[in-house]
Tab-separated table of C-alpha atoms and ligand atoms in Angstrom:
chain	number	residue	atom	x	y	z
A	1	MET	CA	-57.221	-28.630	-20.064
A	2	LYS	CA	-54.453	-27.312	-22.149
A	3	ILE	CA	-52.995	-23.803	-22.421
A	4	ALA	CA	-54.219	-22.307	-25.657
A	5	ARG	CA	-52.767	-18.846	-25.289
A	6	ILE	CA	-50.754	-16.695	-22.884
A	7	GLU	CA	-51.186	-12.921	-23.362
A	8	THR	CA	-50.470	-9.769	-21.355
A	9	ILE	CA	-52.601	-6.675	-20.801
A	10	LEU	CA	-50.732	-3.530	-19.770
A	11	THR	CA	-53.089	-0.923	-18.387
A	12	CYS	CA	-52.986	2.173	-16.331
A	13	PRO	CA	-56.142	2.703	-14.282
A	14	ASP	CA	-54.413	5.455	-12.289
A	15	ARG	CA	-51.221	3.306	-12.056
A	16	ASN	CA	-49.637	0.729	-14.236
A	17	TYR	CA	-50.571	-2.905	-13.918
A	18	LEU	CA	-49.333	-5.824	-16.103
A	19	ILE	CA	-51.975	-8.573	-16.192
A	20	VAL	CA	-51.264	-12.105	-17.460
A	21	LYS	CA	-54.147	-13.739	-19.276
A	22	ILE	CA	-54.084	-17.471	-19.885
A	23	THR	CA	-56.743	-18.968	-22.079
A	24	ALA	CA	-57.448	-22.720	-21.974
A	25	ASP	CA	-58.454	-24.850	-24.879
A	26	SER	CA	-61.931	-24.989	-23.268
A	27	GLY	CA	-62.117	-21.138	-23.579
A	28	LEU	CA	-61.850	-20.659	-19.807
A	29	VAL	CA	-59.620	-17.724	-18.830
A	30	GLY	CA	-57.328	-17.200	-15.842
A	31	TYR	CA	-55.757	-13.889	-14.817
A	32	GLY	CA	-52.616	-13.155	-12.853
A	33	ASP	CA	-50.642	-10.019	-11.856
A	34	ALA	CA	-47.107	-9.601	-13.193
A	35	THR	CA	-46.672	-5.913	-12.209
A	36	LEU	CA	-43.090	-4.904	-11.373
A	37	ASN	CA	-43.380	-1.178	-10.604
A	38	GLY	CA	-41.221	0.887	-12.990
A	39	ARG	CA	-40.067	-2.221	-15.029
A	40	GLU	CA	-43.367	-3.262	-16.603
A	41	LEU	CA	-42.174	-3.362	-20.218
A	42	ALA	CA	-39.287	-5.765	-19.360
A	43	VAL	CA	-41.611	-8.298	-17.750
A	44	GLN	CA	-44.119	-7.924	-20.591
A	45	ALA	CA	-41.418	-8.622	-23.170
A	46	LEU	CA	-40.253	-11.687	-21.218
A	47	ILE	CA	-43.694	-13.179	-21.101
A	48	GLU	CA	-44.764	-12.379	-24.651
A	49	ARG	CA	-41.492	-12.869	-26.486
A	50	HIS	CA	-39.794	-15.729	-24.580
A	51	LEU	CA	-42.432	-17.718	-22.635
A	52	SER	CA	-45.909	-17.640	-24.175
A	53	SER	CA	-45.348	-19.686	-27.384
A	54	TRP	CA	-43.213	-22.245	-25.519
A	55	LEU	CA	-45.854	-22.808	-22.894
A	56	THR	CA	-48.689	-23.149	-25.367
A	57	GLY	CA	-50.118	-26.645	-25.416
A	58	TRP	CA	-48.924	-27.569	-21.830
A	59	ASP	CA	-51.373	-29.089	-19.321
A	60	ALA	CA	-52.725	-25.998	-17.560
A	61	GLY	CA	-53.438	-27.980	-14.383
A	62	ALA	CA	-49.790	-28.971	-13.907
A	63	ILE	CA	-48.926	-25.852	-12.034
A	64	GLU	CA	-45.925	-27.135	-10.116
A	65	LYS	CA	-44.394	-28.642	-13.295
A	66	ILE	CA	-44.803	-25.404	-15.177
A	67	TRP	CA	-43.421	-23.436	-12.165
A	68	GLN	CA	-40.345	-25.661	-12.041
A	69	SER	CA	-39.894	-25.565	-15.766
A	70	VAL	CA	-40.036	-21.777	-16.091
A	71	LEU	CA	-37.685	-21.406	-13.118
A	72	ARG	CA	-35.091	-23.902	-14.298
A	73	GLN	CA	-35.276	-23.509	-18.093
A	74	GLN	CA	-34.228	-19.860	-17.824
A	75	TYR	CA	-30.955	-21.155	-16.127
A	76	TRP	CA	-30.243	-17.626	-15.035
A	77	ARG	CA	-31.793	-18.099	-11.614
A	78	GLY	CA	-34.130	-15.702	-9.862
A	79	GLY	CA	-34.059	-11.946	-10.245
A	80	ALA	CA	-37.105	-9.651	-10.000
A	81	ILE	CA	-37.984	-9.544	-13.684
A	82	GLN	CA	-37.931	-13.308	-14.234
A	83	MET	CA	-39.642	-14.068	-10.927
A	84	THR	CA	-42.415	-11.542	-11.672
A	85	ALA	CA	-43.090	-13.206	-15.015
A	86	LEU	CA	-43.254	-16.592	-13.300
A	87	SER	CA	-45.465	-15.201	-10.483
A	88	GLY	CA	-48.026	-13.762	-12.894
A	89	ILE	CA	-48.235	-16.977	-14.821
A	90	ASP	CA	-48.532	-18.961	-11.631
A	91	MET	CA	-51.338	-16.788	-10.353
A	92	ALA	CA	-53.281	-17.045	-13.678
A	93	LEU	CA	-52.870	-20.867	-13.565
A	94	TRP	CA	-54.298	-20.994	-10.021
A	95	ASP	CA	-57.136	-18.781	-11.135
A	96	LEU	CA	-57.860	-21.074	-14.091
A	97	LYS	CA	-57.674	-24.206	-11.961
A	98	GLY	CA	-60.063	-22.779	-9.424
A	99	LYS	CA	-62.511	-21.666	-12.141
A	100	SER	CA	-62.318	-25.097	-13.808
A	101	LEU	CA	-63.117	-26.839	-10.478
A	102	HIS	CA	-65.663	-24.175	-9.416
A	103	ALA	CA	-63.588	-23.685	-6.299
A	104	PRO	CA	-61.983	-20.621	-4.603
A	105	VAL	CA	-58.103	-20.840	-4.641
A	106	TYR	CA	-57.997	-20.970	-0.811
A	107	SER	CA	-60.051	-24.226	-0.890
A	108	LEU	CA	-57.380	-25.760	-3.134
A	109	LEU	CA	-54.659	-24.750	-0.653
A	110	GLY	CA	-56.218	-26.774	2.184
A	111	GLY	CA	-59.281	-24.718	2.955
A	112	LYS	CA	-60.055	-21.960	5.478
A	113	SER	CA	-57.734	-21.470	8.432
A	114	ARG	CA	-59.677	-18.195	9.190
A	115	ASP	CA	-62.893	-16.483	8.136
A	116	ARG	CA	-61.525	-13.009	7.670
A	117	ILE	CA	-58.152	-11.346	7.222
A	118	ARG	CA	-56.834	-8.627	9.487
A	119	VAL	CA	-55.193	-5.859	7.490
A	120	TYR	CA	-53.206	-2.698	8.200
A	121	LEU	CA	-53.708	0.519	6.371
A	122	HIS	CA	-51.349	3.438	5.633
A	123	ALA	CA	-51.363	6.829	7.346
A	124	HIS	CA	-49.081	9.633	6.175
A	125	GLY	CA	-48.759	13.062	7.662
A	126	VAL	CA	-46.861	16.093	6.415
A	127	ASN	CA	-46.710	17.200	10.067
A	128	ASP	CA	-47.594	15.767	13.431
A	129	ASP	CA	-51.135	17.124	13.453
A	130	SER	CA	-52.044	15.809	10.006
A	131	LEU	CA	-50.567	12.391	10.819
A	132	LEU	CA	-52.577	12.175	14.069
A	133	ARG	CA	-55.699	13.284	12.313
A	134	ARG	CA	-55.265	10.675	9.649
A	135	CYS	CA	-54.630	7.899	12.221
A	136	ARG	CA	-57.709	8.915	14.132
A	137	GLU	CA	-59.831	8.807	10.954
A	138	LEU	CA	-58.605	5.275	10.326
A	139	ILE	CA	-59.269	4.199	13.929
A	140	ALA	CA	-62.773	5.766	13.787
A	141	GLU	CA	-63.607	3.617	10.770
A	142	GLY	CA	-62.503	0.426	12.653
A	143	CYS	CA	-58.921	0.037	11.598
A	144	THR	CA	-56.770	-1.576	14.331
A	145	ALA	CA	-53.310	-1.557	12.669
A	146	ILE	CA	-51.641	1.451	11.062
A	147	ARG	CA	-48.430	1.892	9.058
A	148	TYR	CA	-47.342	5.464	9.668
A	149	SER	CA	-44.973	7.649	7.720
A	150	PHE	CA	-43.897	11.262	7.930
A	151	ASP	CA	-41.830	13.876	6.047
A	152	THR	CA	-38.296	14.711	7.197
A	153	ARG	CA	-36.733	18.199	7.381
A	154	ASP	CA	-33.504	18.807	5.465
A	155	PRO	CA	-31.110	20.093	8.135
A	156	ALA	CA	-28.679	21.541	5.540
A	157	ARG	CA	-31.310	23.717	3.803
A	158	PRO	CA	-33.585	25.674	6.169
A	159	GLY	CA	-37.267	25.404	5.157
A	160	VAL	CA	-36.652	22.382	2.838
A	161	VAL	CA	-38.490	19.189	3.672
A	162	TYR	CA	-37.999	15.707	2.302
A	163	ARG	CA	-41.462	14.747	1.136
A	164	GLN	CA	-41.517	11.020	2.080
A	165	ALA	CA	-42.824	8.898	-0.775
A	166	HIS	CA	-45.957	7.169	0.580
A	167	GLN	CA	-49.068	5.261	-0.453
A	168	ASP	CA	-51.730	6.751	1.748
A	169	ILE	CA	-54.367	7.191	-0.999
A	170	GLY	CA	-55.642	10.727	-1.041
A	171	ALA	CA	-52.932	12.166	1.177
A	172	GLY	CA	-50.714	13.591	-1.561
A	173	PRO	CA	-48.338	12.680	-4.367
A	174	ARG	CA	-47.839	9.000	-5.128
A	175	ILE	CA	-44.554	7.135	-4.957
A	176	GLU	CA	-44.036	6.940	-8.728
A	177	VAL	CA	-42.393	9.954	-10.551
A	178	SER	CA	-42.031	11.021	-14.154
A	179	GLU	CA	-38.686	10.771	-15.944
A	180	GLU	CA	-38.244	14.532	-15.581
A	181	ASP	CA	-38.928	14.518	-11.858
A	182	LEU	CA	-36.548	11.606	-11.431
A	183	ARG	CA	-33.725	14.011	-12.420
A	184	VAL	CA	-34.352	16.110	-9.305
A	185	ILE	CA	-33.194	13.942	-6.459
A	186	PRO	CA	-34.485	14.908	-2.943
A	187	ARG	CA	-32.066	14.895	0.001
A	188	TRP	CA	-32.588	13.053	3.266
A	189	ASP	CA	-30.639	12.967	6.476
A	190	ALA	CA	-30.463	9.816	8.629
A	191	ALA	CA	-29.832	11.588	11.935
A	192	THR	CA	-32.803	13.941	11.506
A	193	TYR	CA	-35.000	11.027	10.455
A	194	LEU	CA	-33.979	9.010	13.514
A	195	ARG	CA	-34.841	11.928	15.807
A	196	ASP	CA	-38.205	12.320	14.016
A	197	LEU	CA	-38.885	8.631	14.296
A	198	GLY	CA	-38.462	8.675	18.100
A	199	ARG	CA	-40.600	11.825	18.488
A	200	VAL	CA	-43.377	10.785	16.134
A	201	THR	CA	-43.620	7.257	17.485
A	202	ALA	CA	-43.862	8.531	21.084
A	203	LEU	CA	-46.495	10.991	20.100
A	204	LEU	CA	-48.671	8.400	18.260
A	205	ARG	CA	-48.471	5.931	21.169
A	206	THR	CA	-49.308	8.666	23.731
A	207	GLU	CA	-52.168	10.122	21.701
A	208	LEU	CA	-53.643	6.949	20.209
A	209	GLY	CA	-53.321	4.739	23.361
A	210	PRO	CA	-52.009	1.235	23.780
A	211	GLU	CA	-54.593	-0.708	21.666
A	212	VAL	CA	-53.702	0.328	18.089
A	213	ASP	CA	-50.931	-1.768	16.420
A	214	LEU	CA	-48.248	0.557	14.852
A	215	ILE	CA	-45.925	-0.330	11.982
A	216	HIS	CA	-43.219	1.772	10.454
A	217	ASP	CA	-41.294	1.113	7.207
A	218	VAL	CA	-37.652	2.296	7.220
A	219	HIS	CA	-37.498	1.366	3.560
A	220	GLN	CA	-33.978	-0.133	3.717
A	221	ARG	CA	-32.262	3.201	4.435
A	222	LEU	CA	-30.251	2.673	7.543
A	223	SER	CA	-26.869	1.119	8.149
A	224	PRO	CA	-27.086	-1.893	10.494
A	225	ILE	CA	-25.925	-0.019	13.585
A	226	MET	CA	-28.244	3.029	12.868
A	227	ALA	CA	-31.101	0.485	12.337
A	228	ALA	CA	-30.303	-1.074	15.717
A	229	ARG	CA	-30.642	2.428	17.234
A	230	ALA	CA	-33.923	2.935	15.449
A	231	ALA	CA	-35.240	-0.383	16.769
A	232	ARG	CA	-34.140	0.548	20.318
A	233	THR	CA	-35.583	4.024	20.078
A	234	VAL	CA	-39.075	2.747	19.256
A	235	GLU	CA	-38.913	-0.244	21.638
A	236	PRO	CA	-40.695	1.506	24.529
A	237	PHE	CA	-43.658	2.316	22.206
A	238	ASP	CA	-44.416	-1.247	21.394
A	239	LEU	CA	-44.439	-1.445	17.610
A	240	PHE	CA	-46.166	-4.312	15.876
A	241	PHE	CA	-43.145	-4.463	13.635
A	242	LEU	CA	-40.357	-2.260	12.211
A	243	GLU	CA	-40.149	-2.953	8.499
A	244	ASP	CA	-37.001	-3.185	6.360
A	245	PRO	CA	-34.648	-1.520	8.819
A	246	VAL	CA	-31.606	-2.379	6.774
A	247	GLU	CA	-30.607	-3.198	3.173
A	248	PRO	CA	-32.071	-6.676	2.707
A	249	LEU	CA	-29.461	-7.802	0.177
A	250	TYR	CA	-27.037	-7.963	3.183
A	251	LYS	CA	-28.888	-10.237	5.528
A	252	PRO	CA	-26.376	-10.300	8.473
A	253	GLY	CA	-27.285	-6.628	8.869
A	254	LEU	CA	-30.540	-7.939	10.428
A	255	LYS	CA	-28.566	-9.876	12.987
A	256	ILE	CA	-27.049	-6.636	14.260
A	257	VAL	CA	-30.477	-5.180	14.749
A	258	ARG	CA	-31.785	-8.348	16.324
A	259	GLU	CA	-29.126	-8.626	18.873
A	260	ARG	CA	-29.705	-5.106	20.170
A	261	SER	CA	-33.531	-4.797	20.314
A	262	ALA	CA	-36.738	-6.759	20.965
A	263	THR	CA	-38.705	-4.610	18.531
A	264	PRO	CA	-40.322	-7.114	16.095
A	265	ILE	CA	-38.917	-6.965	12.560
A	266	GLY	CA	-40.732	-7.415	9.246
A	267	VAL	CA	-38.726	-7.976	6.037
A	268	GLY	CA	-39.188	-9.617	2.639
A	269	GLU	CA	-40.716	-7.431	-0.083
A	270	LEU	CA	-37.445	-7.406	-2.027
A	271	PHE	CA	-36.841	-11.170	-1.785
A	272	THR	CA	-37.789	-13.140	-4.822
A	273	THR	CA	-36.959	-16.661	-3.822
A	274	LEU	CA	-37.311	-18.875	-0.794
A	275	GLN	CA	-33.505	-19.171	-0.769
A	276	ASP	CA	-33.267	-15.384	-0.383
A	277	CYS	CA	-35.386	-15.702	2.815
A	278	LEU	CA	-33.559	-18.710	4.306
A	279	PRO	CA	-30.690	-17.063	6.293
A	280	ALA	CA	-33.151	-14.688	7.942
A	281	LEU	CA	-35.650	-17.482	8.682
A	282	GLN	CA	-33.224	-20.026	9.973
A	283	ASN	CA	-31.627	-17.510	12.300
A	284	ASN	CA	-34.877	-15.868	13.391
A	285	TRP	CA	-33.592	-12.487	12.352
A	286	LEU	CA	-37.198	-11.439	11.608
A	287	ASP	CA	-40.720	-11.970	13.006
A	288	TYR	CA	-42.853	-11.270	9.915
A	289	LEU	CA	-42.018	-12.415	6.441
A	290	ARG	CA	-43.328	-9.862	3.919
A	291	LEU	CA	-42.940	-11.426	0.498
A	292	ASP	CA	-44.640	-9.959	-2.561
A	293	ILE	CA	-46.843	-12.539	-4.311
A	294	SER	CA	-46.218	-10.927	-7.687
A	295	HIS	CA	-42.411	-11.171	-7.312
A	296	ALA	CA	-41.662	-14.273	-5.202
A	297	GLY	CA	-43.215	-17.036	-7.281
A	298	GLY	CA	-46.947	-16.401	-7.148
A	299	VAL	CA	-49.243	-18.528	-4.970
A	300	THR	CA	-46.936	-21.542	-5.360
A	301	GLY	CA	-43.825	-19.639	-4.214
A	302	ILE	CA	-45.590	-17.944	-1.251
A	303	VAL	CA	-47.160	-21.155	0.041
A	304	LYS	CA	-43.763	-22.926	0.068
A	305	ALA	CA	-42.095	-19.984	1.830
A	306	ALA	CA	-44.914	-19.766	4.392
A	307	ALA	CA	-44.407	-23.428	5.245
A	308	VAL	CA	-40.689	-22.860	5.937
A	309	ALA	CA	-41.379	-19.666	7.928
A	310	ASP	CA	-44.003	-21.688	9.921
A	311	ALA	CA	-41.392	-24.228	10.861
A	312	CYS	CA	-39.287	-21.322	12.224
A	313	GLN	CA	-42.292	-19.787	14.123
A	314	ILE	CA	-42.329	-16.794	11.829
A	315	LEU	CA	-45.607	-15.221	10.750
A	316	MET	CA	-46.561	-13.995	7.240
A	317	ALA	CA	-47.339	-10.328	6.567
A	318	LEU	CA	-47.441	-10.270	2.802
A	319	HIS	CA	-46.622	-7.072	0.833
A	320	GLY	CA	-49.820	-5.405	-0.235
A	321	PRO	CA	-48.832	-2.016	-1.664
A	322	SER	CA	-50.644	0.368	-4.014
A	323	ASP	CA	-48.635	-0.985	-6.936
A	324	ILE	CA	-50.104	-4.502	-7.002
A	325	SER	CA	-53.517	-4.907	-8.669
A	326	PRO	CA	-56.694	-6.232	-7.108
A	327	LEU	CA	-55.708	-9.590	-8.702
A	328	ALA	CA	-52.551	-9.771	-6.485
A	329	HIS	CA	-54.420	-8.469	-3.450
A	330	ALA	CA	-56.956	-11.218	-3.961
A	331	ALA	CA	-54.157	-13.839	-4.353
A	332	ASN	CA	-52.717	-12.521	-1.030
A	333	PHE	CA	-56.127	-13.005	0.707
A	334	HIS	CA	-56.517	-16.550	-0.608
A	335	VAL	CA	-53.112	-17.534	0.801
A	336	ASP	CA	-53.811	-15.613	4.027
A	337	THR	CA	-57.048	-17.523	4.398
A	338	ALA	CA	-55.425	-20.972	4.021
A	339	ILE	CA	-52.032	-20.755	5.779
A	340	PRO	CA	-51.646	-21.482	9.521
A	341	ASN	CA	-49.002	-18.831	10.172
A	342	PHE	CA	-50.873	-15.697	9.159
A	343	GLY	CA	-49.771	-12.544	10.973
A	344	ILE	CA	-51.330	-9.539	9.250
A	345	GLN	CA	-51.887	-8.303	5.678
A	346	GLU	CA	-50.858	-4.916	4.239
A	347	PHE	CA	-53.744	-3.444	2.289
A	348	ILE	CA	-54.373	-0.309	0.203
A	349	HIS	CA	-57.875	0.596	-1.085
A	350	ALA	CA	-57.961	0.528	-4.888
A	351	ASP	CA	-58.174	3.807	-6.795
A	352	PRO	CA	-61.726	4.238	-8.064
A	353	ARG	CA	-60.449	3.936	-11.638
A	354	ALA	CA	-59.174	0.425	-10.935
A	355	THR	CA	-62.721	-0.707	-10.184
A	356	GLU	CA	-63.533	0.141	-13.867
A	357	VAL	CA	-61.105	-2.642	-14.852
A	358	PHE	CA	-61.277	-5.215	-12.015
A	359	THR	CA	-64.471	-6.530	-10.351
A	360	ALA	CA	-64.422	-6.715	-6.609
A	361	GLY	CA	-63.833	-10.217	-5.179
A	362	TYR	CA	-63.315	-9.116	-1.623
A	363	ARG	CA	-64.772	-6.575	0.823
A	364	TYR	CA	-63.028	-4.345	3.430
A	365	SER	CA	-64.794	-3.489	6.615
A	366	GLU	CA	-63.538	-2.197	9.975
A	367	GLY	CA	-59.955	-3.459	9.762
A	368	TYR	CA	-60.696	-6.777	8.091
A	369	VAL	CA	-61.073	-8.105	4.578
A	370	THR	CA	-63.508	-10.953	3.727
A	371	LEU	CA	-63.236	-12.917	0.514
A	372	GLU	CA	-66.384	-13.491	-1.595
A	373	ASP	CA	-66.793	-17.224	-2.174
A	374	LEU	CA	-66.028	-17.053	-5.882
A	375	PRO	CA	-64.169	-19.619	-8.069
A	376	GLY	CA	-60.472	-19.004	-8.757
A	377	LEU	CA	-59.068	-15.725	-7.430
A	378	GLY	CA	-62.537	-14.269	-7.774
A	379	ILE	CA	-61.569	-11.187	-9.834
A	380	GLU	CA	-62.667	-10.558	-13.410
A	381	VAL	CA	-61.009	-8.118	-15.796
A	382	ASP	CA	-62.878	-5.846	-18.064
A	383	GLU	CA	-60.461	-5.984	-20.991
A	384	LYS	CA	-62.222	-3.251	-22.978
A	385	ALA	CA	-61.920	-0.865	-20.018
A	386	ALA	CA	-58.235	-1.847	-19.586
A	387	ALA	CA	-57.572	-1.160	-23.281
A	388	GLY	CA	-58.991	2.315	-22.834
A	389	LEU	CA	-56.530	3.079	-20.051
A	390	PRO	CA	-53.062	2.674	-21.680
A	391	TYR	CA	-49.683	2.326	-20.008
A	392	ALA	CA	-48.141	5.597	-18.878
A	393	LYS	CA	-44.396	5.561	-18.339
A	394	SER	CA	-43.394	6.098	-14.725
A	395	PHE	CA	-40.400	5.516	-12.436
A	396	LEU	CA	-39.727	4.752	-8.792
A	397	PRO	CA	-37.850	7.650	-7.174
A	398	LEU	CA	-34.269	8.031	-5.966
A	399	LEU	CA	-32.892	9.645	-2.864
A	400	GLN	CA	-29.561	11.204	-1.868
A	401	ASP	CA	-27.817	11.926	1.442
A	402	LYS	CA	-26.885	15.455	2.507
A	403	ASP	CA	-23.577	15.180	0.565
A	404	GLY	CA	-25.142	13.829	-2.620
A	405	GLY	CA	-24.335	10.194	-1.988
A	406	VAL	CA	-26.937	7.871	-3.363
A	407	GLN	CA	-29.370	6.475	-0.840
A	408	ASN	CA	-32.242	3.915	-0.990
A	409	TRP	CA	-35.503	5.791	-1.373
B	501	KDG	O1	-43.152	-0.134	-5.696
B	501	KDG	C1	-42.503	-0.007	-4.428
B	501	KDG	C2	-43.521	-0.227	-3.382
B	501	KDG	O2	-44.108	-1.480	-3.525
B	501	KDG	C3	-42.961	-0.171	-2.008
B	501	KDG	O3	-42.290	1.074	-1.864
B	501	KDG	C4	-44.051	-0.272	-0.934
B	501	KDG	O4	-42.396	-0.451	0.800
B	501	KDG	C5	-43.585	-0.638	0.424
B	501	KDG	C6	-44.586	-1.129	1.318
B	501	KDG	O5	-44.173	-1.602	2.414
B	501	KDG	O6	-45.753	-1.123	0.991
B	502	MG	MG1	-42.128	-1.750	2.547
């Protein structure tokens, strides 16, 4: 089975997704997700203008060889744009292989380690009451793990609140902004946030009881010592994990957090290679590795990283935000089904418009996702519907401190 064509489909069923479509000489088609939120056009150009004609004619079944070739031929190692292109191609090749063998991808990865996948959902509140209400709604429908977020008051400007960018579908504005809105940079204050974090976490634990697993994403904003304080502050309230407490490019920052608190730590959505993860894995500076399957080498890259994490007794909690398509969510679930060291999976329900483009290859019910037993990744793409929903330029936001200094959003 040879690669006859590699194409991309850029579509916006409510948010932008870049789909890789690989057609084999037999006519069989495989789909992958190469979405890099806010940089979709760069990845599309890389695939269409640098990679697709070169890879035409290759043996579509030789996934590892293609993976290594794309990685090494570019010479300029790693980086989110290149690794996203590789991830989308890899995912489409696994989809194609599964379809050609009439086998779900998980069965090609060693088969089922589990029958269903435990997921966590997002709850955002603009105030304590609305957050509690949202958490209770999720719990009532069977959810057992919740990632909570909240808005933070601006102490320098009475009445002004930093509206935390979040992904709780239906609970307000999404994380992406227009170019115009990107010029208005919100302000955020670390000390106020830390106080809120302690208060809100205590409230949730008291009101929701000991059973529900709680997760909070710091989104890389704190200095190592402030992050250590955050981890200690939430320690009595028994978090499932505290996510991205520090800037992940500087990995020893995690050591400072680790040495000062027993709050479990989840990190990894900004790592694009196994080598990025190694210092944190080898030193056990984290408990949950949260790689993104569309940015860290696709199914091939994630399975390799999971094996190394397993050797270090670290569990996988793959990134499953709103900005990956149902194809990448499905790829996550196939890996989650097969690997031994599964911890939990982040999950966001697709916007109803996405269901016009992607068929459903998995089902969510009461805190768990179950894969349908379909060949490949199990998701089909309605290309006509995708073409009717064209790309809409959007950006990830920016944040500044009280004094105007640039901050991670
Ligand atoms: O595009 C950026 C999002 O993927 C990211 O902000 C989501 O941090 C995130 C998470 O944990 O889901
Ligand atoms: Mg995150």
